Tab-separated table of C-alpha atoms in Angstrom:
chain	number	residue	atom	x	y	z
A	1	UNK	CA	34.260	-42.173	10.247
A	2	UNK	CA	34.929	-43.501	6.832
A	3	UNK	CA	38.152	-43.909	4.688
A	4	UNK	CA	38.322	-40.546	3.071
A	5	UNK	CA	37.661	-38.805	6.710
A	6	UNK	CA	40.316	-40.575	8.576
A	7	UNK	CA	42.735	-39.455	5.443
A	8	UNK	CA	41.618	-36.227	6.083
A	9	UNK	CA	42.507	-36.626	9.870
A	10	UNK	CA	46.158	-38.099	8.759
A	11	UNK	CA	46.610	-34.959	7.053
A	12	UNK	CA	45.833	-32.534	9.671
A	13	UNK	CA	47.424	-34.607	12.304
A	14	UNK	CA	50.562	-33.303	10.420
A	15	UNK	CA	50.249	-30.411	10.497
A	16	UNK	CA	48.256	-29.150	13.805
A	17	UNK	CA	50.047	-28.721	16.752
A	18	UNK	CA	53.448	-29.333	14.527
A	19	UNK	CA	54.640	-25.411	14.786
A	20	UNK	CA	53.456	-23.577	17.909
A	21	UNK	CA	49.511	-23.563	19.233
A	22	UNK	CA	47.932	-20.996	17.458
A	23	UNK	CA	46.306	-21.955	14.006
A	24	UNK	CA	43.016	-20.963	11.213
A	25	UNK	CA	42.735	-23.620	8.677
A	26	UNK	CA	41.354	-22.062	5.272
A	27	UNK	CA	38.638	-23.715	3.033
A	28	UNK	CA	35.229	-23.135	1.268
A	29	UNK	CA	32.814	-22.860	3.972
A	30	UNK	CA	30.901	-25.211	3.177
A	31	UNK	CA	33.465	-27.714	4.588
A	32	UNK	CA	34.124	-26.342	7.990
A	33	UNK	CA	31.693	-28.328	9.764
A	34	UNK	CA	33.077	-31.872	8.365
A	35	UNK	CA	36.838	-30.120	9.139
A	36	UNK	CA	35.600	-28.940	12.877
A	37	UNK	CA	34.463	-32.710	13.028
A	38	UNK	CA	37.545	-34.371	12.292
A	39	UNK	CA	40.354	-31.850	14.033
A	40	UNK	CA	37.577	-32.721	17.214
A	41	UNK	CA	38.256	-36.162	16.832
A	42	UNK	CA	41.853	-36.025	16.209
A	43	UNK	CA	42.604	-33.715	19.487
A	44	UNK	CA	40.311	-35.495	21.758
A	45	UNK	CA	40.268	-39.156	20.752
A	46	UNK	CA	43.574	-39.519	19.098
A	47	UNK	CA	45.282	-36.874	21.180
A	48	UNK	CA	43.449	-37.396	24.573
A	49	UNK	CA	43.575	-33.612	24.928
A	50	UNK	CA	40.878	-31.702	26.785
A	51	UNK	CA	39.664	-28.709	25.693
A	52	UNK	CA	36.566	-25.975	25.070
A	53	UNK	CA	34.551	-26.133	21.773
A	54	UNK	CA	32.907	-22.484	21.407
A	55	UNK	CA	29.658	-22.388	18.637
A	56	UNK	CA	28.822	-19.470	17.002
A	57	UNK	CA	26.788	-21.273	14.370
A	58	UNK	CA	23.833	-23.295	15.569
A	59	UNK	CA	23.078	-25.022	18.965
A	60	UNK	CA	25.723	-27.474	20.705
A	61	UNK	CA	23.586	-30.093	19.833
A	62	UNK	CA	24.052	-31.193	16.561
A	63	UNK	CA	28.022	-31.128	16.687
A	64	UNK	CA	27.136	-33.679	20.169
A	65	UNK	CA	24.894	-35.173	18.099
A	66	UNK	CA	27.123	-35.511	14.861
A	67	UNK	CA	30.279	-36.592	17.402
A	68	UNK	CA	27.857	-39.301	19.041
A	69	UNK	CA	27.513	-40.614	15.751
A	70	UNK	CA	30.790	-40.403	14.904
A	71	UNK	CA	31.458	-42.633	18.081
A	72	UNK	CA	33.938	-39.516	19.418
A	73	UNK	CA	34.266	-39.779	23.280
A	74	UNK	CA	32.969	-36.152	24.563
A	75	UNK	CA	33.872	-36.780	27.968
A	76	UNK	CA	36.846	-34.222	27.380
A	77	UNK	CA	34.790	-31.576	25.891
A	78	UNK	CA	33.636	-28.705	27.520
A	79	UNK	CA	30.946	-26.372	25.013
A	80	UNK	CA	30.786	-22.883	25.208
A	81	UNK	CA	27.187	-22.173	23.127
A	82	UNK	CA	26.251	-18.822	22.137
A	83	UNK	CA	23.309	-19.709	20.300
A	84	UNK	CA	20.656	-22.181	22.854
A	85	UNK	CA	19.984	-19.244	24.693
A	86	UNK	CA	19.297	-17.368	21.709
A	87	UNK	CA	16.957	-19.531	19.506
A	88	UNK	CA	15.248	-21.635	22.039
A	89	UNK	CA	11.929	-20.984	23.005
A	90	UNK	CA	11.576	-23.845	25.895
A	91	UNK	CA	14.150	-23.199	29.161
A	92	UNK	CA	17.135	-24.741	28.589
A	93	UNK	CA	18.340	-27.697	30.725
A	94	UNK	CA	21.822	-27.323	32.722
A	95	UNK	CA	24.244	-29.773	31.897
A	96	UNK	CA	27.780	-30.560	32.769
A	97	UNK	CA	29.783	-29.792	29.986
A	98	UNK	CA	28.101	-26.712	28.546
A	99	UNK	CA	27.912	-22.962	29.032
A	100	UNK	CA	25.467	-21.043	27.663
A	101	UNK	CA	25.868	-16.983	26.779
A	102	UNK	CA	23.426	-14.202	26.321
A	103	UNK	CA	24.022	-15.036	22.432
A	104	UNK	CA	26.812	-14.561	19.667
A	105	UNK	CA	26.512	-10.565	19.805
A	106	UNK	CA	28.174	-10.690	23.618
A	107	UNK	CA	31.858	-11.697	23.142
A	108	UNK	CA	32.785	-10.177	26.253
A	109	UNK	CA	30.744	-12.855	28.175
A	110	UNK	CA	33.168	-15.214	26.260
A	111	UNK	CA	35.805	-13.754	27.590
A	112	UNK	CA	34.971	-13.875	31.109
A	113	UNK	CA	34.411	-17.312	30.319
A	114	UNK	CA	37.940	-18.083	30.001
A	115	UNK	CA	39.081	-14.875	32.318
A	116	UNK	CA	37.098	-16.229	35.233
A	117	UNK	CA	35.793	-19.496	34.605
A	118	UNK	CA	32.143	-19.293	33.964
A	119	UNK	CA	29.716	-16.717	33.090
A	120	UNK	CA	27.550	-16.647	35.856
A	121	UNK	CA	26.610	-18.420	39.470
A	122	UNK	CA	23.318	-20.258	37.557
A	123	UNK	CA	25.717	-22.844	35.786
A	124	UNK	CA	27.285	-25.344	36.906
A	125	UNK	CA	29.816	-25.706	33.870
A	126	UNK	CA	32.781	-24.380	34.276
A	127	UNK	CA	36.408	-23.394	32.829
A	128	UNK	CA	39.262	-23.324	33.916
A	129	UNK	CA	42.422	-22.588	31.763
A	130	UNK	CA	45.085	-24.547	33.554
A	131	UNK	CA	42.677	-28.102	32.600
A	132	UNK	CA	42.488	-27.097	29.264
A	133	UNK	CA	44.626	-27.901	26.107
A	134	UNK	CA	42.451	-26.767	23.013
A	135	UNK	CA	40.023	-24.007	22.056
A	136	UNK	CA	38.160	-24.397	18.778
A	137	UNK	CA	35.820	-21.641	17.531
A	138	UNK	CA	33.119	-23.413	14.862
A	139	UNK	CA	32.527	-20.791	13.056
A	140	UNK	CA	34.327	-17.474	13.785
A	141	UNK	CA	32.987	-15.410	10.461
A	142	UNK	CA	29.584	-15.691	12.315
A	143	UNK	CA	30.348	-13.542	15.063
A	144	UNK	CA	30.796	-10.948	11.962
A	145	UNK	CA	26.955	-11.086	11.955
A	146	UNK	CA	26.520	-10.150	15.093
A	147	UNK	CA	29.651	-7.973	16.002
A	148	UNK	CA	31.337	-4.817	14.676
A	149	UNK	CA	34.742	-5.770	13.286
A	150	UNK	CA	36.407	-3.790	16.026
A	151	UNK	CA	34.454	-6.177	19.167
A	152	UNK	CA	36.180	-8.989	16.899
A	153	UNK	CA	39.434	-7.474	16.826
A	154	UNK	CA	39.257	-7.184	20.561
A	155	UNK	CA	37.981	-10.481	21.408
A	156	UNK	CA	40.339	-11.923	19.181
A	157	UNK	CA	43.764	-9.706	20.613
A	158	UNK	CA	42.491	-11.352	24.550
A	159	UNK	CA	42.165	-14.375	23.269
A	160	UNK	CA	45.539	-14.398	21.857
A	161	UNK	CA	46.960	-13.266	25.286
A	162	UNK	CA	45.620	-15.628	27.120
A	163	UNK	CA	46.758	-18.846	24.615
A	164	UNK	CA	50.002	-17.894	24.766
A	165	UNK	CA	50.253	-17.953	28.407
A	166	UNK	CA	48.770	-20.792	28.884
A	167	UNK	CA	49.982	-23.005	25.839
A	168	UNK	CA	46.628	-23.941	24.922
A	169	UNK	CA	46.261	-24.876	21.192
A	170	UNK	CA	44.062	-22.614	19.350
A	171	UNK	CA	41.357	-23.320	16.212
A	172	UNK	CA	39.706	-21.892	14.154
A	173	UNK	CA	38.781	-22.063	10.266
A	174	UNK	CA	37.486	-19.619	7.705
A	175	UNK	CA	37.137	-19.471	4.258
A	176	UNK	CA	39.203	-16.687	3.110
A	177	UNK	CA	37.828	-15.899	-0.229
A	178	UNK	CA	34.529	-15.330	1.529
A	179	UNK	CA	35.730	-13.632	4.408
A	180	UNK	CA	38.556	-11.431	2.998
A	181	UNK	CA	38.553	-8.935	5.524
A	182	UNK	CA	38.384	-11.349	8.813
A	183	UNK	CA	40.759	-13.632	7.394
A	184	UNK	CA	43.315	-10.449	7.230
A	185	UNK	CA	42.116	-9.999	10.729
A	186	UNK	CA	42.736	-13.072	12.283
A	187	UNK	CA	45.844	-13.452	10.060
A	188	UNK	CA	47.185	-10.503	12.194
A	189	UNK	CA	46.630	-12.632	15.976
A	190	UNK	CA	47.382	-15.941	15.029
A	191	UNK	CA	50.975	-17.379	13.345
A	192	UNK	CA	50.153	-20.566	11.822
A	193	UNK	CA	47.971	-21.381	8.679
A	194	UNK	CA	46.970	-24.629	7.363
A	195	UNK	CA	45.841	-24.181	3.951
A	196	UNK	CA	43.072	-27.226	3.459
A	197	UNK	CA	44.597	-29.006	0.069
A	198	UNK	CA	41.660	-30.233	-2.238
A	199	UNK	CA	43.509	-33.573	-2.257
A	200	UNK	CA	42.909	-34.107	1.733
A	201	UNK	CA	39.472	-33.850	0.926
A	202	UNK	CA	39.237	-36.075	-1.569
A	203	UNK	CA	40.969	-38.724	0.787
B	1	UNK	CA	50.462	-8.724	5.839
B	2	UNK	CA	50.532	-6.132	3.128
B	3	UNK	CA	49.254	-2.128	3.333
B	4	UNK	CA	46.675	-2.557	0.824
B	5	UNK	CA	45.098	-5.408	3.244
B	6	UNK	CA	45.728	-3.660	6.669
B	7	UNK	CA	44.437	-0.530	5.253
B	8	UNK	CA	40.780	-2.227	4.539
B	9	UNK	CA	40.347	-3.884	8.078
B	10	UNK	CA	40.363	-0.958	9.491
B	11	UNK	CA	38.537	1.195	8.051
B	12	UNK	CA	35.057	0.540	9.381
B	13	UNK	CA	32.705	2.317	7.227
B	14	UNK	CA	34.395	0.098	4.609
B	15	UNK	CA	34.397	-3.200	6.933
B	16	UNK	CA	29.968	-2.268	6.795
B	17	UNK	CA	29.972	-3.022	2.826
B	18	UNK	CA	32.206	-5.913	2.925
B	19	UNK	CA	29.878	-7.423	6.084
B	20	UNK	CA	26.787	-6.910	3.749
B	21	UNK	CA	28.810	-8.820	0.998
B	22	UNK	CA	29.661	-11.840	3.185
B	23	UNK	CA	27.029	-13.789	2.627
B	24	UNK	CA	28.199	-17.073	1.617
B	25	UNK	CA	26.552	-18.251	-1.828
B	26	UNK	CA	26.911	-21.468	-3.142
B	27	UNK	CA	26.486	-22.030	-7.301
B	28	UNK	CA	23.458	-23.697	-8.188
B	29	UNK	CA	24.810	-25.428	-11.199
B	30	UNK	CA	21.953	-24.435	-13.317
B	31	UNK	CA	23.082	-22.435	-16.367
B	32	UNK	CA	21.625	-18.563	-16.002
B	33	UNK	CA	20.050	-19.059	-13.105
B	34	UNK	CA	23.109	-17.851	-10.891
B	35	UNK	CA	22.930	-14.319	-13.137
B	36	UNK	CA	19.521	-13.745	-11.270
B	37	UNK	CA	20.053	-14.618	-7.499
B	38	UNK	CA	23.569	-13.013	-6.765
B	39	UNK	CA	26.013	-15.714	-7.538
B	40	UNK	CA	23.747	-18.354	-5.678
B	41	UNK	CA	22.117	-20.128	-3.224
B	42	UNK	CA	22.654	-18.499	0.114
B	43	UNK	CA	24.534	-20.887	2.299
B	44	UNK	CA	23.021	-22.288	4.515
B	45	UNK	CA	19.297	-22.190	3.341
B	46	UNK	CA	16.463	-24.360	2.826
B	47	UNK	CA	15.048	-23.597	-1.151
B	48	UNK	CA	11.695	-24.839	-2.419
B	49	UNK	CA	11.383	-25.548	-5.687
B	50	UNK	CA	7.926	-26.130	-6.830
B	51	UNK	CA	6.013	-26.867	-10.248
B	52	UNK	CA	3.396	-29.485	-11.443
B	53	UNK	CA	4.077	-32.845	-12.728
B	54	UNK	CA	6.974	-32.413	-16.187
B	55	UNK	CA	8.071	-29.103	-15.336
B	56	UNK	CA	11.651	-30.349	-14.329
B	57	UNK	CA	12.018	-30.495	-10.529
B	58	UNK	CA	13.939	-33.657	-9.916
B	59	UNK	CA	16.170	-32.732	-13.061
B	60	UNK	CA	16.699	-29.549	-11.470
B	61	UNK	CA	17.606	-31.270	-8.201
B	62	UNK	CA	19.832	-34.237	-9.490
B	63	UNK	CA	21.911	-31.239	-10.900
B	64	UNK	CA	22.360	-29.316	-8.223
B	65	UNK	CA	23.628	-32.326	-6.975
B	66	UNK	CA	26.324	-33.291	-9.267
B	67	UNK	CA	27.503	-29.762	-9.423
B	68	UNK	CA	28.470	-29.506	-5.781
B	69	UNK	CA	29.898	-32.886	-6.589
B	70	UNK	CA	31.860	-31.568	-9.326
B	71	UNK	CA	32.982	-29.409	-6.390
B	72	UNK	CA	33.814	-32.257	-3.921
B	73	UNK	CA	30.912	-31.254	-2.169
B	74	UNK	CA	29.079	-34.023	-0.977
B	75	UNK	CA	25.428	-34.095	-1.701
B	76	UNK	CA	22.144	-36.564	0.078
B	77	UNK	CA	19.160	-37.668	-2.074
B	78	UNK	CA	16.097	-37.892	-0.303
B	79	UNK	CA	13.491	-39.919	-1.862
B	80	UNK	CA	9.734	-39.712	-0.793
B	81	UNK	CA	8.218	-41.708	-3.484
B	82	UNK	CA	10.491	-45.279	-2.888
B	83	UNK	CA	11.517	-45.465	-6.285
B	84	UNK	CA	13.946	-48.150	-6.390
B	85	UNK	CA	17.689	-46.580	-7.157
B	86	UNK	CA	17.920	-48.263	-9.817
B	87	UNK	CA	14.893	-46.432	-11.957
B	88	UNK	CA	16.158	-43.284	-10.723
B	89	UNK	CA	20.041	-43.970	-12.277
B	90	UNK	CA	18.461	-45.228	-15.360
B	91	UNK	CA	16.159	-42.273	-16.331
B	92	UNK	CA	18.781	-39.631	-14.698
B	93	UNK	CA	21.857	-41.370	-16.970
B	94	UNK	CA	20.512	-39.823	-20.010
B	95	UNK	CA	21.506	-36.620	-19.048
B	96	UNK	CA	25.258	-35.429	-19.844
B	97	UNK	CA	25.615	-33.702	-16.042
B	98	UNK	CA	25.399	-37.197	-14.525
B	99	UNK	CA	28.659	-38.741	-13.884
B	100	UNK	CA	27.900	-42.577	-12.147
B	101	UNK	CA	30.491	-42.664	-10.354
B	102	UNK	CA	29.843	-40.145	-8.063
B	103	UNK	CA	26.123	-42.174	-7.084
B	104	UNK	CA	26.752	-44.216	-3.950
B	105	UNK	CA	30.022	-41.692	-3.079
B	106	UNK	CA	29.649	-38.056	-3.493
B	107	UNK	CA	25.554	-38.509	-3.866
B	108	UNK	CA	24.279	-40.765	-1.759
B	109	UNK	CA	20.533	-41.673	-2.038
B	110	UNK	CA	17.778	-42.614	0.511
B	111	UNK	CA	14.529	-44.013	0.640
B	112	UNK	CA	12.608	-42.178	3.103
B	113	UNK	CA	9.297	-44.031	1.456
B	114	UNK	CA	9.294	-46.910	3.887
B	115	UNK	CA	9.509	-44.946	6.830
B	116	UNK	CA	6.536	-42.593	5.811
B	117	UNK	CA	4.169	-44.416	8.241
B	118	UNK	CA	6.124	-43.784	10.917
B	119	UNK	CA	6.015	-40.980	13.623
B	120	UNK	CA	6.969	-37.478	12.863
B	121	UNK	CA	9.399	-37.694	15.114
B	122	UNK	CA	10.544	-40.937	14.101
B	123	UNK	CA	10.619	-39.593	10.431
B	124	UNK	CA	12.847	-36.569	11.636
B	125	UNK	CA	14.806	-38.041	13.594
B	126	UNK	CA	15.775	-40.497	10.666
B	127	UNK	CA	16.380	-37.722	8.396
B	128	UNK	CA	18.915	-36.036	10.688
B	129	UNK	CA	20.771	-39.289	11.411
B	130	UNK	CA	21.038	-39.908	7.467
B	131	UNK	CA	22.553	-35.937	7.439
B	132	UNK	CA	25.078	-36.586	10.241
B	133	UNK	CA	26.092	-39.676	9.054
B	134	UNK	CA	27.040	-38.102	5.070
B	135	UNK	CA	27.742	-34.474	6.713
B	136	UNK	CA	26.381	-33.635	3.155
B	137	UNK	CA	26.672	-29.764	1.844
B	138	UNK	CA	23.832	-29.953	-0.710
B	139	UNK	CA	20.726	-31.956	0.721
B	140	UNK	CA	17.628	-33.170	-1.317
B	141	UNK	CA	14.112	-33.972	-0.165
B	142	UNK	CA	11.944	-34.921	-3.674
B	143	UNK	CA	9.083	-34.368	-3.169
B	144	UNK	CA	8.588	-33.234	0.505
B	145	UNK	CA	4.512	-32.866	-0.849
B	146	UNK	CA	4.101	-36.145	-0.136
B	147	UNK	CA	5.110	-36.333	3.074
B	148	UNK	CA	1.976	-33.791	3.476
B	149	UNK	CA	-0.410	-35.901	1.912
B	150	UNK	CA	0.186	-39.210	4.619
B	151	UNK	CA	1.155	-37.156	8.110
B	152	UNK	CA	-1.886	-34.006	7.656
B	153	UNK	CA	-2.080	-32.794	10.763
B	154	UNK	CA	0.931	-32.785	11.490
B	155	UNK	CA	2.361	-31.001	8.461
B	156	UNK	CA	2.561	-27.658	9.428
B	157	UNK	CA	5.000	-28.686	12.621
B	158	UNK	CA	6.953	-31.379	10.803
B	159	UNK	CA	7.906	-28.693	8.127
B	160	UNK	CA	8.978	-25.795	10.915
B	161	UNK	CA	11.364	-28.935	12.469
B	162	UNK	CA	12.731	-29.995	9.527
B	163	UNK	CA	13.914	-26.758	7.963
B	164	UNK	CA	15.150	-25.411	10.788
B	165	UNK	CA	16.896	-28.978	11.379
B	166	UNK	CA	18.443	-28.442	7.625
B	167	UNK	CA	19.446	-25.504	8.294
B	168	UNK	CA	21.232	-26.011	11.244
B	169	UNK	CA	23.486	-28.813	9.501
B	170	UNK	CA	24.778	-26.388	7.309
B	171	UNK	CA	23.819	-27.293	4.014
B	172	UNK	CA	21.981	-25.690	1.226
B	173	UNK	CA	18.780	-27.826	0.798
B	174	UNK	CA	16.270	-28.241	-2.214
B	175	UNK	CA	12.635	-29.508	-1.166
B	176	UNK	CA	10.819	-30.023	-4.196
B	177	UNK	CA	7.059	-29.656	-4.221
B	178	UNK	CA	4.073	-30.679	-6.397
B	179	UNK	CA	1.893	-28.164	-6.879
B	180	UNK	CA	-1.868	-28.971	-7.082
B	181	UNK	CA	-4.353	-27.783	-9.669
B	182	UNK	CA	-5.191	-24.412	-8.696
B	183	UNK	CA	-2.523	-23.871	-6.460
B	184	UNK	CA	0.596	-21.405	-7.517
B	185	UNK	CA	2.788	-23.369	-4.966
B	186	UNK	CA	2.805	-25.586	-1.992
B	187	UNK	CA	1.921	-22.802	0.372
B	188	UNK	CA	2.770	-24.814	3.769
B	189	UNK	CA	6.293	-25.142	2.918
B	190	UNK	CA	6.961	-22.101	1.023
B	191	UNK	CA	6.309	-20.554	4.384
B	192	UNK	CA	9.380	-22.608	5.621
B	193	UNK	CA	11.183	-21.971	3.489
B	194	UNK	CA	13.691	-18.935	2.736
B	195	UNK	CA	13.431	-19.270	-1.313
B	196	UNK	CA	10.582	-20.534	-3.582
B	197	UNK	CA	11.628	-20.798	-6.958
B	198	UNK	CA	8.459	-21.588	-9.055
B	199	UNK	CA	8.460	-23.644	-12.034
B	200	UNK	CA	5.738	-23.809	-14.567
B	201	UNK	CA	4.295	-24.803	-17.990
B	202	UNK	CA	2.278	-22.616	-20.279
B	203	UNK	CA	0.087	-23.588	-23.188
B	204	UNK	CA	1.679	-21.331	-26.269
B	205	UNK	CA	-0.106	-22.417	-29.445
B	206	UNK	CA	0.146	-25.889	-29.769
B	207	UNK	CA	2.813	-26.655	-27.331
B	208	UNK	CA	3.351	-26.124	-23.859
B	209	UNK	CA	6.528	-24.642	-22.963
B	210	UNK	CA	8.546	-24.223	-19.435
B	211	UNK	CA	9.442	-21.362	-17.120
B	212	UNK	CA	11.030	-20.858	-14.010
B	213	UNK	CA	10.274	-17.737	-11.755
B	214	UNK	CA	12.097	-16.584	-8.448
B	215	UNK	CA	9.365	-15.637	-6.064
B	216	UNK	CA	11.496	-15.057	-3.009
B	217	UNK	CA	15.138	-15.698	-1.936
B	218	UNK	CA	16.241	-14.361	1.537
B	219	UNK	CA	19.158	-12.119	1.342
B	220	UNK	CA	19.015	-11.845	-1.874
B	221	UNK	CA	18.363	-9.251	-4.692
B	222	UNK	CA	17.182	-11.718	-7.383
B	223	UNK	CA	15.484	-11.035	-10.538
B	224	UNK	CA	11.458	-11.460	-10.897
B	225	UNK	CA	9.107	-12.269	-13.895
B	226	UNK	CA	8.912	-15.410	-15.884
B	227	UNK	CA	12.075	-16.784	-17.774
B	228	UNK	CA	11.645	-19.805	-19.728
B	229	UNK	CA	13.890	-22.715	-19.367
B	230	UNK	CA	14.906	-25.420	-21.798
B	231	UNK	CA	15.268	-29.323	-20.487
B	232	UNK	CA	17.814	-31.174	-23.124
B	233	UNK	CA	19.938	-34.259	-22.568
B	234	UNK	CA	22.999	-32.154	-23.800
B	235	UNK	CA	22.825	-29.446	-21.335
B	236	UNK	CA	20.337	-30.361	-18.475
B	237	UNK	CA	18.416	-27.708	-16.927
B	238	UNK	CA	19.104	-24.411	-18.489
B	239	UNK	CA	17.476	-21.035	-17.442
B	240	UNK	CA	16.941	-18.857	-21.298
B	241	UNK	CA	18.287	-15.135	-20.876
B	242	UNK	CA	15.186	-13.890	-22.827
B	243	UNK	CA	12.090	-12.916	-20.123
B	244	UNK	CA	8.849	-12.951	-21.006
């Protein structure tokens, strides 16, 4: 990770985790993936926390792939990934530390996920709240593509239950201007907001 | 949060517009052409932009480039034709978009050239390593043609895995394209891709002057027909309101 990356990290470091464990970071989308990157590498390198990446946007691979190359240990993380399932046309192969769901447009299946620990008997990945000390969603305006606002709402109102029994840390960005309406949304479930400063990503 | 806010989340016809208006567009930092595509490039997307030899494509490119940069947003040069950097700093400095500073940091620049001979999968799998090491928002192959003309067979596949692969790091990508005599554009890759912008010259009198037509952009409600463009050190690529 270079110089202007780890600054990045320094910043957020600051602020995550500071007041309570329930946050949305705000900046342009097209910075959330290089954002997602470095809050993974704070929490689970830095941090040595364990916890459940779920991927709205494209297949687990390439954020494995981009954290391999980043030299992040994975060991710790546990991928929930909506889309494999979805836009693969050769079986997919079972591994360890990911779940795959029916696609993006079924958030209940993510919810069983973390209400009962896996979605079904063919996997052998599983959750289980009490091991787990972050969830980040990467990116939660996509499930607007595939969702009506209210199955959002819903998912999102659970979700927020369930993190604040468990004191799990909760993650997930947006970029407000684009997503006016969702941002409002998720403003409503979750307390904390870390506004991205242009400066941070400048390093 | 404030009544005028709470009172558009949940109203749900209303929540149907703003879904169709969330399409994330990123400016292409080429005067008037934003006017005719919504605001933008659709983020993220894989764009061709095709036109013979002279008709601007790499200017087009290189300021596409420095306009995310301008942004923060960090953009990948992808060189087919192994041009040493050097040549391509020199003949790209003349232009009043390019700031040098931003070569080496915000655009970074690769020879993919030397690695032509390679493997398709060899050649991918360099490509994607270059992206995830840069995690670049604005990625540009110039020109992806060539890459045509030494794998052949092989074309057709390499071009499915690499857009999809560009799209997937979520970045708005330009693959420019030489178009042959006879040939509107590179057909192989405008099948690829989600927009084909078309640039062109035509013989008027005794000169020849340049135009730039959208023929598709996904998601999009752009403006058709011919608009001619104007290529000037001063202001770069610039897309003339009049059509003809």
């Amino acid at each position: 990770m270079n110089e202007r990356d780890l600054k990045l990290e320094a910043a957020l470091a600051s602020q995550l985790g500071v007041d309570g464990n329930d946050y949305i970071f705000t900046t342009k989308r097209v910075f959330l993936v290089r954002i997602n990157l470095v809050i993974l590498k704070l929490l689970l390198e830095d941090k040595k926390k364990r916890g459940i990446t779920v991927v709205l946007d494209r297949p687990h691979g390439y954020l494995t792939h981009l954290l391999t190359l980043h030299k992040v240990d994975q060991t710790n993380l546990l991928y929930a990934d909506t889309v494999t399932k979805l836009s693969s046309s050769v079986p997919i192969e079972i591994q360890e530390n990911v779940i795959y769901t029916n696609g993006p447009f079924h958030l209940d299946l993510l919810l069983n996920l973390f209400l009962d620990g896996q979605i079904d008997d063919s996997q052998t990945a599983k959750t289980d709240l009490d091991d787990i000390d972050f969830i980040l969603i990467d990116n939660i305006a996509t499930a607007l593509a595939y969702n009506t606002m209210t199955s959002v709402e819903n998912f999102l109102r659970t979700l927020r239950e369930l993190i604040s029994t468990k004191n799990i840390l909760f993650v997930a960005g947006i970029d407000a201007d684009a997503h006016k309406t969702l941002y409002w949304l998720l403003k409503r479930y979750i307390t904390n907001e870390i506004k991205i400063e242009e400066r941070w990503l400048h390093g | 949060m404030d009544e005028v806010s709470e009172k558009t989340w949940k109203n749900e016809e209303e929540n149907e517009e703003l879904r169709e208006n969330e399409m994330v567009r990123v400016a292409s930092g080429i005067p008037g052409l934003d006017d005719m595509i919504e605001g933008g490039f659709p983020f993220p997307s894989v764009v061709l932009v095709a036109g013979s030899a002279g008709t601007g494509k790499t200017t087009f490119s290189l300021q596409f480039l420095f306009a995310g940069a301008e942004q923060d947003e960090q953009g990948l040069f992808f060189t087919t034709l192994s041009e040493p950097t050097h040549w391509m700093l020199q003949y790209s400095s003349n232009f009043s978009f390019v700031k040098k500073e931003y070569f080496g940091n915000l655009i970074q620049y690769v020879d993919l050239g030397s690695m032509l001979n390679r493997p398709v999968d060899e050649i991918l799998r360099y490509i994607n390593e270059k992206i995830a090491e840069t995690m670049p928002q604005r990625i540009v192959i110039d020109p992806v043609t060539i890459i045509g003309n030494i794998i052949k067979d092989d074309y057709r596949k390499f071009l499915f895995d690499l857009t999809n692969s560009l799209k997937s790091w979520q970045a708005v990508s330009l693959l420019t394209g030489e178009v042959r005599p006879g040939e509107m554009y590179p057909v192989e890759v405008s099948y690829a891709a989600d927009s084909v912008i078309l640039l062109s010259l035509k013989a008027e009198g005794n000169a020849r002057r340049k135009y730039l037509e959208i023929l598709k952009m996904r998601g999009t409600d752009h403006r058709t027909g011919a608009y001619p463009v104007s290529i000037t050190r001063e202001d770069g690529f610039v897309v003339l309101r009049t059509r003809f």
